[in-house]
Structure formats: C-alpha cells, structure tokens
Amino acid sequence: MDSEGAERYRIEGYLPKNWFRARLEMGLARVAFMHKKFADAQQIYEGVVEKFGNLAVAAEAIYYRDVCKYKATNDHTVLSPAAAELSEKYPGDEWTLKSAPWAH
C-alpha cells in the first residue's frame, strides 16, 4: 500500500524468503511508479534485476524498469532493448510476450 492507503502490489500465499524480498521490493517500485517517481522506481526495478535475476520476478522488473525510462523521457526507442533482453533471458515468459510490440 502507498502512503494514501491505496493497494499498489499484491502478494498472496507463501513464498521463500528471497522470493518474498523480491516481491516486497517490486511493491516499493510500484508505489514509486504510481506516484510518477520514475527515476526512483527505475532504480528499484534495476536492483531487483541485479539481486534476483535468477527468479521469475526479474522479467517483470526488466519490463517495468524500461517502462520507467519511457515514462521519464517519452522516447519509445528505449523500449526496444528491454524487449531484446527479455527475449534473450526469459523466452516465453509473460513479460516477454507483453514486450513483443516493442521489438524491432
């Protein structure tokens, strides 16, 4: 939840410690994103990618990391590298499929 009490990210069920930590950080990034603090959100998403790149949550973090770049610059060309990275590292993942329109 953000400081106004709005739900921004939901975690349900049991997760091992490292998965839970990754999801908590994704929640912090989502709060920053929704408050249009794109640089802060991008930094948190990048941290998730670096620390938890071996977990499934990393694909979502890459996706939103680069959406933050787009939101901050309004330059759609920043999205293409994310699509390529997702396709290479996480083929067939939901977030890779969502990024497919960005590929050139």
CSV table of C-alpha atoms in Angstrom, one decimal:
chain,number,residue,atom,x,y,z
A,1,MET,CA,0.0,0.0,0.0
A,2,ASP,CA,1.1,3.5,-0.6
A,3,SER,CA,1.1,6.3,1.9
A,4,GLU,CA,-2.6,7.1,1.0
A,5,GLY,CA,-3.6,3.5,1.7
A,6,ALA,CA,-4.1,2.5,-2.0
A,7,GLU,CA,-3.1,-1.0,-2.8
A,8,ARG,CA,-0.3,-1.0,-5.4
A,9,TYR,CA,1.0,-4.5,-5.4
A,10,ARG,CA,-0.4,-7.8,-4.1
A,11,ILE,CA,1.4,-10.8,-2.8
A,12,GLU,CA,-0.6,-13.9,-2.0
A,13,GLY,CA,0.4,-17.2,-0.5
A,14,TYR,CA,3.7,-18.5,0.9
A,15,LEU,CA,7.0,-17.5,-0.8
A,16,PRO,CA,10.5,-18.5,0.3
A,17,LYS,CA,12.5,-15.6,1.9
A,18,ASN,CA,14.3,-14.4,-1.2
A,19,TRP,CA,11.2,-14.5,-3.4
A,20,PHE,CA,9.3,-12.6,-0.7
A,21,ARG,CA,12.0,-10.0,-0.5
A,22,ALA,CA,12.0,-9.6,-4.3
A,23,ARG,CA,8.2,-9.1,-4.3
A,24,LEU,CA,8.4,-6.6,-1.5
A,25,GLU,CA,10.9,-4.6,-3.5
A,26,MET,CA,8.6,-4.8,-6.5
A,27,GLY,CA,5.9,-3.3,-4.3
A,28,LEU,CA,8.1,-0.4,-3.4
A,29,ALA,CA,8.9,0.2,-7.0
A,30,ARG,CA,5.3,0.1,-7.9
A,31,VAL,CA,4.4,2.7,-5.3
A,32,ALA,CA,7.2,5.0,-6.7
A,33,PHE,CA,5.9,4.3,-10.3
A,34,MET,CA,2.3,5.1,-9.4
A,35,HIS,CA,3.4,8.4,-7.8
A,36,LYS,CA,5.3,9.2,-11.1
A,37,LYS,CA,8.7,9.0,-9.4
A,38,PHE,CA,10.1,7.2,-12.4
A,39,ALA,CA,13.8,7.6,-11.6
A,40,ASP,CA,13.2,6.1,-8.1
A,41,ALA,CA,11.1,3.2,-9.5
A,42,GLN,CA,13.6,2.5,-12.2
A,43,GLN,CA,16.4,2.3,-9.7
A,44,ILE,CA,14.4,-0.2,-7.5
A,45,TYR,CA,13.5,-2.3,-10.5
A,46,GLU,CA,17.1,-2.4,-11.6
A,47,GLY,CA,18.1,-3.6,-8.1
A,48,VAL,CA,15.5,-6.4,-8.3
A,49,VAL,CA,17.1,-7.4,-11.7
A,50,GLU,CA,20.6,-7.4,-10.2
A,51,LYS,CA,19.8,-9.1,-6.9
A,52,PHE,CA,17.1,-11.5,-8.1
A,53,GLY,CA,17.9,-12.1,-11.8
A,54,ASN,CA,17.5,-15.9,-11.2
A,55,LEU,CA,13.9,-15.6,-10.1
A,56,ALA,CA,10.8,-15.2,-12.3
A,57,VAL,CA,10.1,-11.8,-10.9
A,58,ALA,CA,13.2,-10.4,-12.8
A,59,ALA,CA,11.3,-10.4,-16.1
A,60,GLU,CA,8.6,-8.2,-14.7
A,61,ALA,CA,11.3,-5.9,-13.2
A,62,ILE,CA,13.0,-5.6,-16.6
A,63,TYR,CA,9.7,-4.7,-18.2
A,64,TYR,CA,8.8,-2.0,-15.7
A,65,ARG,CA,12.4,-0.7,-15.4
A,66,ASP,CA,12.3,0.2,-19.1
A,67,VAL,CA,8.7,1.5,-18.9
A,68,CYS,CA,10.0,3.9,-16.3
A,69,LYS,CA,12.7,5.0,-18.8
A,70,TYR,CA,9.9,5.6,-21.4
A,71,LYS,CA,7.7,7.4,-18.9
A,72,ALA,CA,10.5,9.7,-17.9
A,73,THR,CA,11.6,10.6,-21.5
A,74,ASN,CA,8.5,9.8,-23.7
A,75,ASP,CA,11.0,8.2,-26.1
A,76,HIS,CA,9.6,4.9,-27.2
A,77,THR,CA,13.0,3.8,-28.6
A,78,VAL,CA,14.1,3.0,-25.0
A,79,LEU,CA,11.7,0.0,-25.0
A,80,SER,CA,13.3,-2.0,-27.8
A,81,PRO,CA,16.4,-3.0,-25.7
A,82,ALA,CA,14.1,-4.3,-23.0
A,83,ALA,CA,12.2,-6.5,-25.5
A,84,ALA,CA,15.5,-7.9,-26.7
A,85,GLU,CA,16.8,-8.5,-23.2
A,86,LEU,CA,13.6,-10.3,-22.2
A,87,SER,CA,13.5,-12.4,-25.3
A,88,GLU,CA,17.1,-13.5,-24.7
A,89,LYS,CA,16.9,-14.1,-20.9
A,90,TYR,CA,13.2,-15.2,-20.5
A,91,PRO,CA,11.8,-16.6,-23.7
A,92,GLY,CA,8.2,-17.5,-23.5
A,93,ASP,CA,7.7,-15.5,-20.2
A,94,GLU,CA,4.5,-13.5,-19.9
A,95,TRP,CA,6.5,-10.2,-19.6
A,96,THR,CA,8.5,-11.1,-22.8
A,97,LEU,CA,5.2,-11.6,-24.6
A,98,LYS,CA,4.0,-8.2,-23.3
A,99,SER,CA,7.1,-6.6,-24.6
A,100,ALA,CA,6.9,-8.1,-28.1
A,101,PRO,CA,5.3,-5.0,-29.7
A,102,TRP,CA,8.5,-3.1,-28.7
A,103,ALA,CA,10.8,-5.4,-30.7
A,104,HIS,CA,12.2,-4.0,-33.9
